[in-house]
PDB file of C-alpha atoms in Angstrom:
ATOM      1  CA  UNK A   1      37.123  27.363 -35.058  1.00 43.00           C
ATOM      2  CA  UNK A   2      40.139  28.565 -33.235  1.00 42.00           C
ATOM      3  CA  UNK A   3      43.690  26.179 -33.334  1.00 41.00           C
ATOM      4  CA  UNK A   4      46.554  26.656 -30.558  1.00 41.00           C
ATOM      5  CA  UNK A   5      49.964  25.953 -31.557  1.00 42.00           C
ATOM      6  CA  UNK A   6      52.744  25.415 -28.700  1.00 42.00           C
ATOM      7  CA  UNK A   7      55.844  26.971 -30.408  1.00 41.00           C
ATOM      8  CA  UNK A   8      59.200  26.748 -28.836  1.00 42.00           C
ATOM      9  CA  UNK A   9      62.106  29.240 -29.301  1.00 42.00           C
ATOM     10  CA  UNK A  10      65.266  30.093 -27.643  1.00 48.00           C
ATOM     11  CA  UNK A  11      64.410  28.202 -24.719  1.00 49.00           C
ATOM     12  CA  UNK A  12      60.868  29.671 -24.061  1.00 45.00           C
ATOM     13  CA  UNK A  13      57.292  28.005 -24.736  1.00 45.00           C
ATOM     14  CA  UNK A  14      54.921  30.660 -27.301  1.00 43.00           C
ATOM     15  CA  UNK A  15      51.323  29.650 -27.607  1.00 39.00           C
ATOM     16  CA  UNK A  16      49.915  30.795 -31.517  1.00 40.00           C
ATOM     17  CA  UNK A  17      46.433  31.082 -31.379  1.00 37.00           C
ATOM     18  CA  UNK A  18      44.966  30.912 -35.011  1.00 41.00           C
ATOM     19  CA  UNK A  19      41.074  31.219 -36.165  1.00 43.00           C
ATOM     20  CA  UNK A  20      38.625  33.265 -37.886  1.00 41.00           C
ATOM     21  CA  UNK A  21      38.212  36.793 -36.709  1.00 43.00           C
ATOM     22  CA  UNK A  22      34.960  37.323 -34.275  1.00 42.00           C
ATOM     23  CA  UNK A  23      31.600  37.107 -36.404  1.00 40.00           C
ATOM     24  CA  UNK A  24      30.366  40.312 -37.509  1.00 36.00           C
ATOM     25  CA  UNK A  25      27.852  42.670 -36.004  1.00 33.00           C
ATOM     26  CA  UNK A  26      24.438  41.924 -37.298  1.00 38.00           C
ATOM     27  CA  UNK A  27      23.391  44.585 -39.594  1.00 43.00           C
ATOM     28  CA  UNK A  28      20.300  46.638 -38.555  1.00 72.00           C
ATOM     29  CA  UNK A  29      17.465  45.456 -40.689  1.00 80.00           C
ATOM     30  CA  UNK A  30      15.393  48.545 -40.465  1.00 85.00           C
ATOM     31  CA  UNK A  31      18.025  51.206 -41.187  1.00 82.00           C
ATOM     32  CA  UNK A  32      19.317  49.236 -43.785  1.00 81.00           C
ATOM     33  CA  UNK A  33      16.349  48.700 -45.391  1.00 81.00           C
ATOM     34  CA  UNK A  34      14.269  51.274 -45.006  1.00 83.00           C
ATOM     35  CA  UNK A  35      16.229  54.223 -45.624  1.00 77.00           C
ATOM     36  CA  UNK A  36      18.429  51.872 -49.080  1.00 73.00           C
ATOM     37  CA  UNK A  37      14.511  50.611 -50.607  1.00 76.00           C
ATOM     38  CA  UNK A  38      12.574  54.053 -51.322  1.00 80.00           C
ATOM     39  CA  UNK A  39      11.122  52.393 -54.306  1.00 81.00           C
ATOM     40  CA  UNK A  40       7.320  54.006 -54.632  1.00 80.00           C
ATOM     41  CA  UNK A  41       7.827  56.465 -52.061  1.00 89.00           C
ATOM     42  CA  UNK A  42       7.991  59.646 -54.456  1.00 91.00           C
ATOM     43  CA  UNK A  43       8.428  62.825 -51.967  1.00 92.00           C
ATOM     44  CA  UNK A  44       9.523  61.304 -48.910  1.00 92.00           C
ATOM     45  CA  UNK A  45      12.667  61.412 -47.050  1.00 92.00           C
ATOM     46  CA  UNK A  46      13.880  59.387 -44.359  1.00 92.00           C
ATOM     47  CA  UNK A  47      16.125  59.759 -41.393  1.00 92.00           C
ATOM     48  CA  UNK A  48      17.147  57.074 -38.391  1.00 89.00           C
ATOM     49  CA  UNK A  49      17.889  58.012 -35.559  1.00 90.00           C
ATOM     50  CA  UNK A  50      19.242  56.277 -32.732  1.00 87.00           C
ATOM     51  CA  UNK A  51      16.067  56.799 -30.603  1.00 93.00           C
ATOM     52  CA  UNK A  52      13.136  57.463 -33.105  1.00 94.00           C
ATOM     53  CA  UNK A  53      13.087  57.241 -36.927  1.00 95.00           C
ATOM     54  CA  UNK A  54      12.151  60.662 -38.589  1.00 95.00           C
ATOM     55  CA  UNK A  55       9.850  60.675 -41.858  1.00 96.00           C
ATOM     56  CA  UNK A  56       9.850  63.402 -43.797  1.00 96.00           C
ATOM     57  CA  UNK A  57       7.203  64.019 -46.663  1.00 95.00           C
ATOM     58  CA  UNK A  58       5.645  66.761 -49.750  1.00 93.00           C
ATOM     59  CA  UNK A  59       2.649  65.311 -49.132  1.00 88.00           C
ATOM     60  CA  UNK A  60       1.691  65.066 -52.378  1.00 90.00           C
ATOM     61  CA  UNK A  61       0.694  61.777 -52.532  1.00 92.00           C
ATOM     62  CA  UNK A  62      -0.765  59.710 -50.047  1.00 93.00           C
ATOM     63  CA  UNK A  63       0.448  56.576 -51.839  1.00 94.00           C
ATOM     64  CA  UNK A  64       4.029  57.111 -50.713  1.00 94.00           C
ATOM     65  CA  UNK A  65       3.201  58.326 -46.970  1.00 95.00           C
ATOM     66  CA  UNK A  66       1.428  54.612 -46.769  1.00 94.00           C
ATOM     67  CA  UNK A  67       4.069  52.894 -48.685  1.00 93.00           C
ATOM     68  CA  UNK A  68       6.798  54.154 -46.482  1.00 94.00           C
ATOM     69  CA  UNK A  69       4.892  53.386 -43.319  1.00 95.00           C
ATOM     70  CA  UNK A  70       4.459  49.488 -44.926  1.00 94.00           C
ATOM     71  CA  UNK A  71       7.596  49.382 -45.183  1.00 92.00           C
ATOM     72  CA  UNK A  72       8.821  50.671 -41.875  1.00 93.00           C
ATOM     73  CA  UNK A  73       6.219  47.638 -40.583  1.00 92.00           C
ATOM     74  CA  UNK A  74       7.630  45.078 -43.406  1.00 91.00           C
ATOM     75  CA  UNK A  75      11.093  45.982 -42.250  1.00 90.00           C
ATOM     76  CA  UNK A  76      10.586  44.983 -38.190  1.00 90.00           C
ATOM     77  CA  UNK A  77      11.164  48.522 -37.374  1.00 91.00           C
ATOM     78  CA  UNK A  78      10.499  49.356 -33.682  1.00 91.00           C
ATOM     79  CA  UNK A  79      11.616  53.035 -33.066  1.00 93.00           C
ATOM     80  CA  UNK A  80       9.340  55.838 -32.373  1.00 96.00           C
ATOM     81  CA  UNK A  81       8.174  57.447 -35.391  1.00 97.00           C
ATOM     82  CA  UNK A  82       8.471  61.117 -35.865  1.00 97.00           C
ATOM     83  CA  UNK A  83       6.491  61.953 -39.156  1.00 97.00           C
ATOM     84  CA  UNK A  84       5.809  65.595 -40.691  1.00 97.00           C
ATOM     85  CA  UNK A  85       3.899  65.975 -43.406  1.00 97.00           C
ATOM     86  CA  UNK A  86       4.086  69.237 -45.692  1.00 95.00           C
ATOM     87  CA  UNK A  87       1.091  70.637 -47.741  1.00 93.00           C
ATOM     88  CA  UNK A  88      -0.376  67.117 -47.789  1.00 92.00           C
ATOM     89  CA  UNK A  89      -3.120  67.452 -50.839  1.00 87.00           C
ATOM     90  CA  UNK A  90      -5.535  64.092 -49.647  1.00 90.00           C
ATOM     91  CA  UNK A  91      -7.530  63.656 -46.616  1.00 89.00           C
ATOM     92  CA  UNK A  92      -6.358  63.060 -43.367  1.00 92.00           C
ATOM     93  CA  UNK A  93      -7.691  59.492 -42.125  1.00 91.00           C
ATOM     94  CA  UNK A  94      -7.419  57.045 -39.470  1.00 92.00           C
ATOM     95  CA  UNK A  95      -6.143  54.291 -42.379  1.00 93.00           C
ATOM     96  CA  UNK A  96      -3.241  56.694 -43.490  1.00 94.00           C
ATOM     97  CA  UNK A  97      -1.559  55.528 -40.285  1.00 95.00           C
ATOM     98  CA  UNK A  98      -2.551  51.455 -40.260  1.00 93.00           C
ATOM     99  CA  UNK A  99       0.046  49.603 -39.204  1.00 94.00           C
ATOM    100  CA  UNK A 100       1.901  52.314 -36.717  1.00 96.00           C
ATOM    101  CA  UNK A 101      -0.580  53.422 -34.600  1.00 95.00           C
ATOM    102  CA  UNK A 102       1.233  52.301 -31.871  1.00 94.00           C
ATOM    103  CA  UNK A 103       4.774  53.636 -32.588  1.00 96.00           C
ATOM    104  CA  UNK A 104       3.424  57.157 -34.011  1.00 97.00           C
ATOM    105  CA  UNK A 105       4.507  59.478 -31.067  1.00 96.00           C
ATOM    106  CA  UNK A 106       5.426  62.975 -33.058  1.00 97.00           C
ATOM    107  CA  UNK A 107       2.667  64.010 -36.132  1.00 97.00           C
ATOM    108  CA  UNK A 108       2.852  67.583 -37.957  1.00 97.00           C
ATOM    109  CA  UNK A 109       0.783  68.873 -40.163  1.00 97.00           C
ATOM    110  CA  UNK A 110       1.919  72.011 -42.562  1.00 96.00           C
ATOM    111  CA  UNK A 111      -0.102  73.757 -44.554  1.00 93.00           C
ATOM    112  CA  UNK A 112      -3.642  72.850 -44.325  1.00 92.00           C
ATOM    113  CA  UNK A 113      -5.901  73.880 -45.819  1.00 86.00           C
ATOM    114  CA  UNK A 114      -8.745  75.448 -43.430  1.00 80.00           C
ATOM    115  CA  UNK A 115     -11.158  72.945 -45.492  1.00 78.00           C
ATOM    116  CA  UNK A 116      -9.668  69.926 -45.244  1.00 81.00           C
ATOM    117  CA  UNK A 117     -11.634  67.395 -43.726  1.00 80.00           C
ATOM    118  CA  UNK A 118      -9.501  66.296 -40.228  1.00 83.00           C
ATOM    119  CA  UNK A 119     -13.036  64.737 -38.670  1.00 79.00           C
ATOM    120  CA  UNK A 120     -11.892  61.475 -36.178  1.00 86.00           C
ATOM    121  CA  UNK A 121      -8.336  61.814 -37.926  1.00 90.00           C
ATOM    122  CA  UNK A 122      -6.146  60.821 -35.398  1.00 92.00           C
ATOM    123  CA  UNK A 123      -8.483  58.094 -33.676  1.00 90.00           C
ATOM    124  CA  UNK A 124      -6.951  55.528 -32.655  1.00 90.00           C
ATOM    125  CA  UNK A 125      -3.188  56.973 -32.040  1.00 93.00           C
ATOM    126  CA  UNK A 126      -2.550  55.720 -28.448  1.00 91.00           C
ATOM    127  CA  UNK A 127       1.376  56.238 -28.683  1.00 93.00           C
ATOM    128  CA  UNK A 128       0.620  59.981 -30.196  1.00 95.00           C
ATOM    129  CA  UNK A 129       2.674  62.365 -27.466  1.00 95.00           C
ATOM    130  CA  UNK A 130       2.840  65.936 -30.083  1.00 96.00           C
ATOM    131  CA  UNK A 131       0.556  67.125 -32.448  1.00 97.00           C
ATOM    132  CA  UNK A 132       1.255  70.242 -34.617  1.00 97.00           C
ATOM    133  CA  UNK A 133      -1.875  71.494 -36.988  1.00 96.00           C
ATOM    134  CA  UNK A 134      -0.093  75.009 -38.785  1.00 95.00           C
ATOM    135  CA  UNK A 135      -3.366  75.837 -41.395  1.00 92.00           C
ATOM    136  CA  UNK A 136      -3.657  78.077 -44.666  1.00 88.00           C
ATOM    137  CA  UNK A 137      -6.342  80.587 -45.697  1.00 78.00           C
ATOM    138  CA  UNK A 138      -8.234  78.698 -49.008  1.00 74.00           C
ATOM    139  CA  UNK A 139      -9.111  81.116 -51.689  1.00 70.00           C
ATOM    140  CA  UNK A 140     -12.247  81.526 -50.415  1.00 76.00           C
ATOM    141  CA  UNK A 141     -10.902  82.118 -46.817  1.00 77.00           C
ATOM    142  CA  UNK A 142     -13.633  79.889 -45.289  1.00 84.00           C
ATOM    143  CA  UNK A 143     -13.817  79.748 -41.505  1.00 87.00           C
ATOM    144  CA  UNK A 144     -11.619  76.724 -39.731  1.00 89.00           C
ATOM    145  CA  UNK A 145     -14.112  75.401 -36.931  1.00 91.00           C
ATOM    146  CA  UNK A 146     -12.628  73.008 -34.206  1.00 92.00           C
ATOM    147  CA  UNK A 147     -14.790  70.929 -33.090  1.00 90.00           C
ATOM    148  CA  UNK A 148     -14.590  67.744 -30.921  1.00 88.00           C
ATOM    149  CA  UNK A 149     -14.290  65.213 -33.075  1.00 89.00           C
ATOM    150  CA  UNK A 150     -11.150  66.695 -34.136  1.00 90.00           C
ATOM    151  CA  UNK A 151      -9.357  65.495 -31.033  1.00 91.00           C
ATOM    152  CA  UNK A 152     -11.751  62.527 -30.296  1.00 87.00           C
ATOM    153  CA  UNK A 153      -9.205  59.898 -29.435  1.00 86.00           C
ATOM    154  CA  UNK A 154      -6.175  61.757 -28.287  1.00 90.00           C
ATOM    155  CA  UNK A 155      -6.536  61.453 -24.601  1.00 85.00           C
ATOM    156  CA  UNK A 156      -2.816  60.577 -23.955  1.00 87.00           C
ATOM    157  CA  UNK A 157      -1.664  63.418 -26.219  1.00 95.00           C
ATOM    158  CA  UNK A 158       0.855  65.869 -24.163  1.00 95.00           C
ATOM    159  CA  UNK A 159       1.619  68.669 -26.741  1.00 96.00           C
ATOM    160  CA  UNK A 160      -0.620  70.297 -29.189  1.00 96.00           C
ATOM    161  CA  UNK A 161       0.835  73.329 -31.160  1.00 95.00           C
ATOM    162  CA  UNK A 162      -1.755  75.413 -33.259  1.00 94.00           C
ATOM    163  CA  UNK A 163      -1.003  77.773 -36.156  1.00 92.00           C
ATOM    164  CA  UNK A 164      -4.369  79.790 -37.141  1.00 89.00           C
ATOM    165  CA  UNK A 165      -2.840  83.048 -37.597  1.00 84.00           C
ATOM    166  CA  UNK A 166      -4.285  82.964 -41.732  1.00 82.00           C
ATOM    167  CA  UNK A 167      -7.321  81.843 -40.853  1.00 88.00           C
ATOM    168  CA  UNK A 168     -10.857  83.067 -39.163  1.00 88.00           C
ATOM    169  CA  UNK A 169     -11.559  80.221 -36.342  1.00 91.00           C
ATOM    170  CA  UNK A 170     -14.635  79.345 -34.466  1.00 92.00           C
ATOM    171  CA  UNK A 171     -14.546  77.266 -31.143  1.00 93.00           C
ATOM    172  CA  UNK A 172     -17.490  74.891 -30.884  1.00 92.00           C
ATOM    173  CA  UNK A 173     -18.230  73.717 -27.867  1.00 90.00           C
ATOM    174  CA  UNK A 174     -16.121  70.972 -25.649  1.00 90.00           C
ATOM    175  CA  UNK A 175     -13.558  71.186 -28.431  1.00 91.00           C
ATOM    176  CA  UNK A 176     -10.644  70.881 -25.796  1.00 93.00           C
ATOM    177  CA  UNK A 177     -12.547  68.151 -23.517  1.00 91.00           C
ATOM    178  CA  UNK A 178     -10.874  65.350 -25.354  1.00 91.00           C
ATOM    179  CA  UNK A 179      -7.754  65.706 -24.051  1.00 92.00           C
ATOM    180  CA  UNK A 180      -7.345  65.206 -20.999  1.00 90.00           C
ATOM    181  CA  UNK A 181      -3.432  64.442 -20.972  1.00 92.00           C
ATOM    182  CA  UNK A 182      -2.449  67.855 -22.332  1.00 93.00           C
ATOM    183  CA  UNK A 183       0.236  69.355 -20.494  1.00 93.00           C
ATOM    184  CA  UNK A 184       1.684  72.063 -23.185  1.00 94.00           C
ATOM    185  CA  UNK A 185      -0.295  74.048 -25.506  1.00 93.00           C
ATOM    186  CA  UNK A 186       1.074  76.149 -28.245  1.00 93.00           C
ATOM    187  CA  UNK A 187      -2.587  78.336 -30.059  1.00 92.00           C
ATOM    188  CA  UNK A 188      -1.626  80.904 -31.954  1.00 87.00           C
ATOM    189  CA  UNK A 189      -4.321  82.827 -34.078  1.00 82.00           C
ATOM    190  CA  UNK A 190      -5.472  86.426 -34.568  1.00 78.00           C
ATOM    191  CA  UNK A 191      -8.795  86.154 -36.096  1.00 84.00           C
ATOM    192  CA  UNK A 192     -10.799  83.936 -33.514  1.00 89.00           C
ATOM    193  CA  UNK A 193     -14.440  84.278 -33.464  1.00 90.00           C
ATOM    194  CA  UNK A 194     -16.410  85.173 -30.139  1.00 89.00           C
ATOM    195  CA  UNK A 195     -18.560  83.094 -28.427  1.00 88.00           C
ATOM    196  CA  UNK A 196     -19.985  80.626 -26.318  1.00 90.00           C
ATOM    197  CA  UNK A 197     -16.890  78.399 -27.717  1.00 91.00           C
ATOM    198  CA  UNK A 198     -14.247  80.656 -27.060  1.00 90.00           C
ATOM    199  CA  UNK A 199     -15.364  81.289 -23.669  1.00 91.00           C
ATOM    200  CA  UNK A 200     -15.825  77.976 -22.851  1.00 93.00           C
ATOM    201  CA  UNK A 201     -11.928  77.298 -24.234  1.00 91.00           C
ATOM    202  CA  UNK A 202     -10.870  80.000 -21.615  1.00 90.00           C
ATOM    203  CA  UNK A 203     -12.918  78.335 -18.572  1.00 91.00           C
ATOM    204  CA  UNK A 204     -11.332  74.991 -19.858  1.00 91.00           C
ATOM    205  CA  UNK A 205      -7.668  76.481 -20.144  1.00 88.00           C
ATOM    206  CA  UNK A 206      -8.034  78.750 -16.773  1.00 88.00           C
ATOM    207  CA  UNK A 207      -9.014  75.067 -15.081  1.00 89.00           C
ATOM    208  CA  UNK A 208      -5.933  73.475 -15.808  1.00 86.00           C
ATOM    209  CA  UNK A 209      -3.581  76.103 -15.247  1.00 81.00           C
ATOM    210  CA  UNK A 210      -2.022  74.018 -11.995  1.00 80.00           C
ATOM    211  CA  UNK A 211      -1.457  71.462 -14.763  1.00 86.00           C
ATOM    212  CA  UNK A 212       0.365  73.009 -17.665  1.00 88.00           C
ATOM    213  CA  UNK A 213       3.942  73.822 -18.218  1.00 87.00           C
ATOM    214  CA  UNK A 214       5.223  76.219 -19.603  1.00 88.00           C
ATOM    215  CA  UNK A 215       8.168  74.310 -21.760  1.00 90.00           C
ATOM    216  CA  UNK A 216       8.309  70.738 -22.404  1.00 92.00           C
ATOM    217  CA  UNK A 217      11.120  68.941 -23.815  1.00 92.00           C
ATOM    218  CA  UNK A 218      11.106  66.310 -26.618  1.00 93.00           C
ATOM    219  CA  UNK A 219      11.739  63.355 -24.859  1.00 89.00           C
ATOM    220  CA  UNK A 220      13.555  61.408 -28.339  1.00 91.00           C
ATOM    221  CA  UNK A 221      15.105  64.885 -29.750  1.00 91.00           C
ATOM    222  CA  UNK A 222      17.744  66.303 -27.930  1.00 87.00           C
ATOM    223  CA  UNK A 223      17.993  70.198 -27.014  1.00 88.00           C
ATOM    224  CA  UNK A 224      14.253  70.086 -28.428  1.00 90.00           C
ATOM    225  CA  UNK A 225      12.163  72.368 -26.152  1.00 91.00           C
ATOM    226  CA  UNK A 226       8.417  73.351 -26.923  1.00 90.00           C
ATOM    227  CA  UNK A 227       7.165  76.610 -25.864  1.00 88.00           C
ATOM    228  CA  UNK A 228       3.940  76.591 -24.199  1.00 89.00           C
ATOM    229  CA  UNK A 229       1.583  79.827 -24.905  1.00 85.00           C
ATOM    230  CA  UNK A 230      -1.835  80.338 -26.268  1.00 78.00           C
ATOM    231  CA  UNK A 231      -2.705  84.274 -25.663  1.00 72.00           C
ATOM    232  CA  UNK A 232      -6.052  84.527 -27.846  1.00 78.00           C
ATOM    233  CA  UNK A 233      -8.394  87.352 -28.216  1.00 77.00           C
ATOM    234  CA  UNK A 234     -11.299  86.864 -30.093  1.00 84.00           C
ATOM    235  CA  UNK A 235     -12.800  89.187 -32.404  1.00 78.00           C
ATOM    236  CA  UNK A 236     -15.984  89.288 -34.356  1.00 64.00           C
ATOM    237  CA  UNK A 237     -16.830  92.271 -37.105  1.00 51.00           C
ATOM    238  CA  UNK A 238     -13.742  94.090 -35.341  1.00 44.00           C
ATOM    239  CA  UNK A 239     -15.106  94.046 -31.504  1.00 47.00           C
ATOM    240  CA  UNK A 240     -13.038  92.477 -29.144  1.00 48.00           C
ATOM    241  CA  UNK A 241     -14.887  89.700 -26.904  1.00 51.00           C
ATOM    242  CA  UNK A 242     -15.293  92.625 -24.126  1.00 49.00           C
ATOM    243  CA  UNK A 243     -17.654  94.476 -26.268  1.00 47.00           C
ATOM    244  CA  UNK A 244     -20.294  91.435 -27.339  1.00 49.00           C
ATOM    245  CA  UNK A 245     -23.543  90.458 -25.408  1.00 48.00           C
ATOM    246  CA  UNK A 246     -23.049  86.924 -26.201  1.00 49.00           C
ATOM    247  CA  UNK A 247     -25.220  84.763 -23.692  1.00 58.00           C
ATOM    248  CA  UNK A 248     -23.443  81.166 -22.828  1.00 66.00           C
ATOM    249  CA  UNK A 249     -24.415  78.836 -20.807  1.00 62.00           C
TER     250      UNK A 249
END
């Protein structure tokens, strides 16, 4: 509480005002907390941002991803979340996420294997803007099939940004139809098989061509821009896709 004093000297009236200095700022729970209690989160790093809160992890154990979302929850944490996920050794599943499905807007995934199972992964992801899948040849270089159920659920996603270039992939059919918000795609790959899936992708791609951009900012990262490009050929047993007799409907 603040006390006046009326002081007088040399003929002239002072007023003293004496109190407590102003109350402090309250500290930020969430940065506070989250970034000074890693306890349990082996691998992961942490970053806040002023707009979105960046999570960075080995992805060696899935334990720590959910602990460190938990705690981003436990902690009243509101800020976007951008999470990136390297190698990650466990399957990919709609409960890996509980708890921040709606604040999840930025996911990458490095260094997948082409087996992994990724089925319905991202299901239920309404706040998910950018998606990056970057996969790895396995030792048996099996084939990396996208298939529908892969983006089942993603129908606000924006950007998608696919790295295939170690792996053979085959298109199945309405792969793409799920998302219907895309407005930048990034597919990069060199070993794509022909057929009826890869033409269909084309059809789908060369239909929304008024609709796609060719750059699109990150909306949270500054001086972020994503490059928007997906020049496939497909081969199959070294023939390019203008030397099959593939019949599609």
């Amino acid at each position: 509480m603040a006390v006046s004093t009326l002081v007088f000297l040399g003929g002239l009236f002072f007023i003293t005002i004496f109190g407590s200095s102003a109350s402090p700022v309250p500290m930020d729970n969430c940065r506070y907390n989250l970034i000074g209690n890693m306890e349990g989160t082996r691998g992961c790093e942490v970053v806040h941002h002023d707009a979105y809160i960046a999570i960075y992890c080995d992805g060696k154990l899935s334990s720590s991803v959910r602990k460190i979302l938990a705690k981003y929850t436990q902690y009243g944490c509101r800020q976007p979340i951008y999470l990136r996920l390297e190698h990650p050794r466990f399957p990919i599943t709609p409960a890996l996420f509980h708890g921040v499905q709606s604040r999840l807007y930025r996911l990458e995934l490095w260094s997948l294997q082409s087996d992994i199972k990724l089925a319905q992964a991202f299901r239920g992801l309404p706040a998910l803007e950018t998606l990056t899948l970057q996969f790895n040849k396995t030792p048996r270089n099996q084939t990396l099939v996208l298939r529908q159920d892969l983006f089942g659920g993603l129908e606000a996603l924006q950007l998608l940004r696919l790295y295939t270039e170690a792996v053979p992939v085959r298109l199945a059919s309405g792969a793409f139809e799920p998302l219907r918000g895309l407005r930048c795609l990034y597919f990069s790959g060199e070993n794509v098989e022909c057929g009826c899936g890869f033409d269909e992708f084309t059809r789908w791609k060369a239909g929304r061509e008024g609709r796609m951009l060719g750059e699109m900012p990150d909306r949270y990262i500054p001086g972020t821009v994503n490059q928007c490009s997906s020049t496939l050929q497909c081969r199959i047993k070294g023939k390019s896709s203008a030397q099959r007799n593939d019949e599609c409907p």
